[in-house]
Coordinates of C-alpha atoms and ligand atoms in Angstrom, one line a residue:
M1 CA 128.2 108.1 106.8
R2 CA 127.2 108.7 110.3
M3 CA 123.5 108.5 109.3
N4 CA 124.0 105.2 107.5
I5 CA 125.7 103.6 110.5
A6 CA 123.0 104.8 112.8
A7 CA 120.3 103.6 110.4
V8 CA 121.7 100.1 110.3
A9 CA 122.1 100.1 114.1
V10 CA 118.5 101.1 114.6
A11 CA 117.3 98.6 112.1
V12 CA 119.1 95.8 113.9
L13 CA 117.8 97.0 117.2
A14 CA 114.3 97.2 116.0
L15 CA 114.4 93.7 114.5
A16 CA 115.8 92.3 117.8
V17 CA 113.1 93.8 120.0
L18 CA 110.1 94.1 117.8
P19 CA 108.4 90.8 118.4
A20 CA 108.1 91.3 122.1
A21 CA 107.1 94.9 122.0
R22 CA 104.7 95.3 119.1
D23 CA 102.0 96.9 121.2
P24 CA 103.7 98.4 124.2
V25 CA 100.7 99.8 126.0
A26 CA 98.6 96.7 125.7
S27 CA 101.4 94.2 126.3
S28 CA 102.7 95.8 129.4
G29 CA 99.2 96.0 131.1
D30 CA 99.2 99.7 131.1
Q31 CA 95.5 100.0 130.1
N32 CA 95.0 100.4 133.9
I33 CA 96.7 103.8 133.9
L34 CA 94.6 105.2 131.1
P35 CA 92.1 107.6 132.4
N36 CA 88.4 107.0 132.9
N37 CA 85.8 108.3 130.5
H38 CA 85.2 112.1 130.7
E39 CA 88.4 112.6 132.7
V40 CA 90.0 114.4 129.7
T41 CA 88.3 117.3 128.1
H42 CA 91.2 118.9 126.3
V43 CA 93.8 117.1 124.2
I44 CA 96.7 119.4 123.0
I45 CA 99.3 117.7 120.8
M46 CA 102.4 119.8 120.1
V47 CA 104.8 118.6 117.4
A48 CA 108.4 119.8 117.0
D49 CA 109.0 118.6 113.5
G50 CA 112.5 117.1 113.0
M51 CA 113.7 118.0 116.5
G52 CA 116.3 115.7 118.1
L53 CA 117.4 115.8 121.7
A54 CA 120.6 117.6 120.7
D55 CA 118.4 120.5 119.3
V56 CA 116.9 120.8 122.8
T57 CA 120.3 120.9 124.4
A58 CA 121.5 123.6 121.9
A59 CA 118.4 125.8 122.3
R60 CA 118.6 125.5 126.1
I61 CA 122.3 126.4 126.2
R62 CA 121.8 129.3 123.9
K63 CA 118.8 130.6 125.9
N64 CA 119.8 129.8 129.5
G65 CA 123.4 128.8 129.5
I66 CA 125.0 125.4 130.2
N67 CA 123.7 125.1 133.7
G68 CA 120.6 127.3 133.3
P69 CA 116.9 126.5 133.7
S70 CA 115.1 124.0 131.6
L71 CA 113.0 124.9 128.5
R72 CA 109.3 124.9 129.2
F73 CA 108.5 121.6 127.5
E74 CA 111.3 119.9 129.5
T75 CA 109.4 120.6 132.7
L76 CA 106.4 118.4 131.9
D77 CA 105.7 115.5 134.3
E78 CA 106.3 112.5 132.0
I79 CA 109.2 111.9 129.7
G80 CA 109.4 109.1 127.3
Y81 CA 110.7 108.3 123.8
Q82 CA 109.3 106.6 120.7
R83 CA 110.4 104.5 117.8
T84 CA 109.6 106.2 114.5
Y85 CA 110.2 103.7 111.8
S86 CA 107.6 103.6 109.0
E87 CA 106.0 100.6 107.3
R88 CA 108.9 99.9 104.9
N89 CA 111.7 102.1 106.2
T90 CA 113.9 102.6 109.2
V91 CA 113.8 106.3 108.5
T92 CA 110.4 107.9 108.3
D93 CA 109.1 111.1 106.7
S94 CA 106.6 113.4 108.4
A95 CA 103.7 111.9 106.5
A96 CA 104.2 108.3 107.8
A97 CA 105.2 109.6 111.2
A98 CA 102.2 111.8 111.7
S99 CA 99.9 109.1 110.2
A100 CA 101.2 106.7 112.8
W101 CA 100.0 109.1 115.5
A102 CA 96.8 110.2 113.9
C103 CA 95.6 106.8 112.6
G104 CA 97.5 104.3 114.9
E105 CA 99.0 102.3 112.1
K106 CA 102.3 102.1 110.2
F107 CA 102.2 103.7 106.8
V108 CA 104.6 103.9 103.8
N109 CA 106.5 107.2 103.5
D110 CA 104.5 109.8 101.6
E111 CA 101.1 108.2 102.6
I112 CA 98.7 110.4 104.7
C113 CA 96.6 108.0 106.8
I114 CA 95.6 105.8 103.8
H115 CA 97.2 102.6 102.5
G116 CA 98.4 102.5 98.9
D117 CA 97.6 98.8 98.6
G118 CA 93.9 99.3 99.4
R119 CA 93.8 98.0 102.9
P120 CA 91.3 99.9 105.1
N121 CA 92.6 102.5 107.4
N122 CA 91.5 103.8 110.8
A123 CA 89.7 107.1 111.2
N124 CA 92.1 109.8 112.4
L125 CA 92.1 111.3 115.9
L126 CA 90.4 114.5 114.6
E127 CA 87.6 112.5 113.1
L128 CA 87.2 110.5 116.3
A129 CA 87.1 113.7 118.3
K130 CA 84.5 115.2 116.0
M131 CA 82.3 112.1 116.3
E132 CA 82.4 112.5 120.1
G133 CA 81.3 116.1 119.7
W134 CA 84.6 117.8 120.4
A135 CA 85.9 120.9 118.7
T136 CA 89.1 120.5 116.6
G137 CA 92.0 122.6 115.4
L138 CA 95.2 122.5 113.3
V139 CA 98.0 125.0 113.7
S140 CA 101.4 124.9 111.9
T141 CA 104.2 127.2 110.8
R142 CA 104.4 125.1 107.7
E143 CA 101.7 125.0 105.1
I144 CA 98.6 123.9 107.0
T145 CA 98.2 121.3 104.2
N146 CA 101.7 119.9 104.9
A147 CA 102.2 116.3 106.0
T148 CA 101.9 116.7 109.8
P149 CA 98.6 118.6 110.0
A150 CA 97.4 116.7 107.0
A151 CA 97.5 113.3 108.8
F152 CA 95.1 114.7 111.4
G153 CA 92.6 116.1 108.9
A154 CA 92.8 114.2 105.6
H155 CA 93.4 110.8 103.9
V156 CA 95.5 111.0 100.6
W157 CA 97.9 108.6 98.9
F158 CA 100.6 111.1 98.4
R159 CA 101.5 114.0 100.7
D160 CA 102.0 116.5 97.9
C161 CA 98.3 116.4 97.0
E162 CA 97.9 119.5 99.1
N163 CA 95.1 121.1 97.2
E164 CA 93.2 117.8 97.7
I165 CA 94.1 118.0 101.4
A166 CA 92.7 121.5 101.5
R167 CA 89.5 120.3 99.8
Q168 CA 89.1 117.5 102.4
Y169 CA 89.6 120.0 105.3
V170 CA 86.9 122.4 103.9
E171 CA 84.4 119.8 102.6
L172 CA 84.9 116.8 104.9
T173 CA 86.7 117.1 108.2
R174 CA 86.1 120.8 108.7
P175 CA 88.4 121.6 111.7
D176 CA 87.0 124.6 113.6
V177 CA 90.4 126.3 113.5
M178 CA 93.1 126.1 110.9
L179 CA 96.1 128.5 111.1
G180 CA 99.4 128.4 109.2
G181 CA 101.0 128.9 105.8
G182 CA 99.9 127.4 102.5
K183 CA 97.6 130.0 100.9
S184 CA 98.7 128.9 97.4
K185 CA 97.8 125.2 98.2
F186 CA 94.3 126.3 99.2
N187 CA 93.5 128.6 96.2
G188 CA 95.0 126.4 93.5
T189 CA 97.6 129.0 92.3
K190 CA 100.0 126.1 92.8
P191 CA 98.0 123.1 91.5
D192 CA 98.8 119.7 92.8
P193 CA 101.6 117.8 90.9
P194 CA 100.7 114.6 89.1
P195 CA 99.3 112.1 90.0
C196 CA 97.2 114.5 92.2
V197 CA 94.5 116.4 90.4
G198 CA 93.5 119.2 92.8
D199 CA 93.4 122.8 91.5
G200 CA 90.3 124.2 93.3
D201 CA 89.8 127.4 95.3
Y202 CA 89.1 126.3 98.9
I203 CA 89.6 129.7 100.4
S204 CA 86.4 130.9 98.7
A205 CA 84.7 127.5 99.5
A206 CA 85.7 127.9 103.2
Q207 CA 84.3 131.4 103.3
L208 CA 81.0 130.3 101.7
T209 CA 80.6 127.7 104.3
G210 CA 81.1 129.8 107.4
Y211 CA 84.9 130.2 107.9
K212 CA 86.2 133.6 108.8
Y213 CA 89.4 134.0 106.6
V214 CA 92.3 136.0 108.0
T215 CA 95.8 136.7 106.6
D216 CA 97.8 138.6 109.2
R217 CA 98.3 139.1 112.9
A218 CA 95.8 142.0 113.1
T219 CA 92.9 140.3 111.3
L220 CA 93.6 137.1 113.3
Q221 CA 93.4 138.9 116.6
A222 CA 90.3 140.8 115.5
A223 CA 88.6 137.5 114.5
V224 CA 89.4 135.9 117.9
T225 CA 88.1 139.0 119.7
G226 CA 85.0 139.1 117.5
G227 CA 84.2 135.5 118.4
T228 CA 84.2 133.7 115.0
N229 CA 82.9 130.1 115.0
K230 CA 85.1 128.8 112.1
L231 CA 88.6 130.3 111.6
L232 CA 90.9 129.9 108.6
G233 CA 94.2 131.8 108.8
L234 CA 96.7 131.5 106.0
F235 CA 99.6 133.9 106.5
K236 CA 102.0 133.0 103.7
S237 CA 101.8 131.5 100.2
A238 CA 103.9 128.5 101.2
Y239 CA 105.6 127.9 104.6
M240 CA 105.7 130.8 107.1
T241 CA 108.8 132.9 107.3
P242 CA 111.5 131.3 109.5
E243 CA 111.9 133.2 112.8
I244 CA 115.5 134.1 112.0
M245 CA 114.4 135.8 108.8
R246 CA 111.5 137.8 110.2
S247 CA 111.7 141.5 110.4
P248 CA 110.4 143.2 113.6
T249 CA 107.6 144.7 111.5
S250 CA 106.4 141.3 110.1
V251 CA 102.7 140.9 110.2
E252 CA 102.9 137.1 110.4
P253 CA 101.8 135.8 113.8
H254 CA 104.3 133.8 115.7
L255 CA 103.5 130.2 116.6
S256 CA 102.8 131.3 120.2
E257 CA 100.2 133.8 118.9
M258 CA 98.5 131.2 116.7
A259 CA 98.5 128.8 119.6
A260 CA 96.8 131.4 121.8
A261 CA 94.3 132.2 119.1
A262 CA 93.4 128.6 118.7
L263 CA 93.0 127.9 122.4
D264 CA 90.8 131.0 122.9
T265 CA 88.6 130.1 120.0
L266 CA 88.3 126.4 120.7
D267 CA 87.7 127.0 124.4
R268 CA 84.9 129.4 123.6
L269 CA 83.3 127.0 121.1
N270 CA 83.2 123.8 123.2
N271 CA 84.2 122.6 126.6
R272 CA 86.0 119.7 124.9
F273 CA 88.5 120.1 122.1
L274 CA 91.5 118.5 120.4
V275 CA 94.2 120.6 118.7
M276 CA 97.5 119.8 117.0
I277 CA 100.1 122.6 117.1
E278 CA 103.2 122.2 115.0
G279 CA 106.6 124.0 115.0
G280 CA 107.2 122.9 111.5
M281 CA 110.2 124.9 110.6
I282 CA 112.7 123.1 112.9
D283 CA 112.8 120.3 110.3
L284 CA 113.7 122.7 107.5
A285 CA 116.4 124.4 109.6
N286 CA 117.9 121.0 110.2
H287 CA 117.7 120.0 106.6
V288 CA 120.0 122.9 105.8
E289 CA 122.0 122.4 109.0
W290 CA 121.6 126.0 109.9
L291 CA 122.1 126.1 113.6
D292 CA 121.0 129.6 114.3
A293 CA 117.8 129.0 112.4
Q294 CA 117.2 125.7 114.3
V295 CA 117.8 127.3 117.7
A296 CA 115.4 130.2 116.8
E297 CA 112.7 127.7 115.7
V298 CA 113.1 125.5 118.8
S299 CA 112.9 128.6 121.0
A300 CA 109.8 129.8 119.3
F301 CA 108.2 126.4 119.6
D302 CA 109.1 126.4 123.4
D303 CA 107.5 129.9 123.6
S304 CA 104.3 128.3 122.2
V305 CA 104.5 125.5 124.8
G306 CA 104.8 128.2 127.4
V307 CA 101.6 129.9 126.2
V308 CA 99.8 126.5 126.3
V309 CA 101.1 125.6 129.8
D310 CA 100.2 129.0 131.1
W311 CA 96.7 128.6 129.6
I312 CA 96.4 125.2 131.4
N313 CA 97.7 126.5 134.7
A314 CA 95.2 129.4 134.7
S315 CA 92.4 127.1 135.7
E316 CA 92.2 124.1 138.2
E317 CA 89.7 122.5 135.8
R318 CA 92.1 122.7 132.9
K319 CA 94.9 121.4 135.0
Q320 CA 92.9 118.3 136.0
H321 CA 91.4 117.6 132.6
T322 CA 94.0 118.5 129.9
L323 CA 96.3 116.0 128.3
L324 CA 99.2 117.9 126.9
I325 CA 101.7 116.0 124.7
V326 CA 104.9 117.5 123.2
L327 CA 106.8 115.4 120.8
A328 CA 108.9 115.1 117.7
D329 CA 108.0 113.0 114.7
H330 CA 111.6 112.2 113.6
E331 CA 115.1 113.6 114.0
T332 CA 116.6 115.6 111.1
G333 CA 120.2 116.4 110.4
G334 CA 122.0 114.1 112.9
F335 CA 123.0 117.2 114.8
A336 CA 125.3 116.8 117.8
V337 CA 126.4 119.3 120.5
M338 CA 130.2 119.4 120.5
G339 CA 131.0 122.5 122.4
S340 CA 132.0 125.1 119.8
E341 CA 129.2 124.1 117.4
V342 CA 126.6 125.5 119.8
A343 CA 128.4 128.8 119.4
G344 CA 127.5 128.8 115.7
A345 CA 128.5 127.2 112.4
E346 CA 128.1 128.0 108.7
P347 CA 124.8 126.6 107.3
L348 CA 124.9 124.2 104.3
G349 CA 122.1 126.2 102.7
W350 CA 119.6 128.9 103.0
F351 CA 115.8 129.2 102.9
S352 CA 114.5 130.6 99.7
D353 CA 111.1 132.3 99.1
G354 CA 109.9 129.4 96.9
W355 CA 108.4 126.0 97.6
T356 CA 111.4 124.5 99.1
F357 CA 114.8 125.5 100.4
K358 CA 118.2 125.9 98.7
M359 CA 120.9 123.4 99.5
P360 CA 123.9 122.1 97.8
P361 CA 123.1 119.0 95.6
P362 CA 121.1 116.9 95.9
P363 CA 118.3 119.3 96.7
P364 CA 115.8 117.5 98.8
S365 CA 112.2 117.8 97.7
T366 CA 109.5 118.2 100.4
T367 CA 108.7 114.5 100.1
S368 CA 112.2 113.3 100.7
V369 CA 113.5 111.8 103.9
A370 CA 117.1 112.7 102.8
G371 CA 118.5 114.3 106.0
H372 CA 116.2 112.6 108.4
T373 CA 117.5 109.9 110.7
G374 CA 116.0 106.9 112.3
T375 CA 116.8 107.7 115.9
D376 CA 114.1 107.6 118.5
T377 CA 112.5 110.9 119.4
M378 CA 111.3 112.4 122.7
I379 CA 107.9 112.7 124.2
W380 CA 107.1 115.1 127.1
S381 CA 103.6 115.0 128.5
Q382 CA 101.3 115.8 131.4
G383 CA 97.7 115.2 132.5
P384 CA 95.4 112.2 132.6
G385 CA 96.7 109.5 130.3
S386 CA 100.2 110.8 130.2
A387 CA 101.7 108.0 132.3
A388 CA 101.3 105.7 129.3
L389 CA 103.6 108.0 127.3
G390 CA 106.3 108.3 129.9
K391 CA 108.3 105.3 128.7
A392 CA 109.8 103.7 125.6
I393 CA 106.9 103.3 123.1
D394 CA 106.1 103.0 119.4
N395 CA 104.8 106.1 117.7
T396 CA 101.5 104.3 117.0
T397 CA 100.9 104.1 120.8
L398 CA 100.1 107.8 120.9
Y399 CA 96.9 107.0 118.9
Q400 CA 95.8 104.3 121.4
V401 CA 96.4 106.7 124.4
V402 CA 94.5 109.6 122.8
K403 CA 91.7 107.5 121.4
A404 CA 91.1 106.1 124.9
V405 CA 90.5 109.6 126.3
L406 CA 88.2 110.8 123.4
R407 CA 85.0 109.8 125.1
Ligands
ZN501 ZN1 112.1 116.8 106.9

């Protein structure tokens, strides 16, 4: 009931203010604060899937205490927030939300940067970066073919066409680095559901066309040290193991290790690169309202932000020319910090080893927005161009800001 009231309130608010704020960057004259050509050489977009502000509060209190220091991403220079509604819904899914960032338009839930009614769509940010000669990368703890990374590297009608998304990665967009889960989506052992038709083996196809394929922490690190030019790491059949369920001897790399591997490889390949790094399991932890899992995922995401910020700070050139954006695509779970809840609560459900997660009925599929809310989500950023993100914006504005620096 809380979510329904919130959804109505947000819908009314959106209708009330939409006409005057359809294009926040352009309408407010902020083109002036966008950087000049060539001022930005690195764009790093870090996505905390499904993370609300209460999740940040909970993770910080658990890690540092009520009056303790900030998390790493909280210390970035600019802080803003964004509307997340999709083309037809107050409450978005990750497909429409990431497509709004990657292609700069509103899409219907389930669509990956393509309109089901046949209207033309923009090229995505990864394609624009490639056209400008930049290196590109996608990193996620979800399947690397899942909705958020998919919006940056593919165009499909329906987000569950993940084998087709893998095909487009390998045959069309060819990101230099791809790291995450989703082995079964790549090799067709879990063929696409109808109406998708994909059932190909794009691990073999990737290897035949120059990708070094790795499957665990040791082979990932060896590939980075060895200096590969195309890197495909698939560390689990479906999504990667939630932090809270990993054993100390797990051979799956943490998000922070994948982020470091991506930065090292992309930086070696090209003095200009764009990379999207997603903490994708925050959303699933929130779907099952498992606080301990949520805190562990937010903390791991913050560790990866720490790796990125340390990488930036290691060089004056990087500090001056890197646009770092940390943001959430939507809020999941309607979580609130009410004192004792931060100390722990019983989860509604549990992660399973299968395609999705167990939860009391109705079990949400990966395409459902059930459990998501329409509340605005945070954006932390720093570097040239970030001033345009340190305000109340629409999620499509991210595309305008990043496109402006991809020169
Ligand atoms: Zn979700």
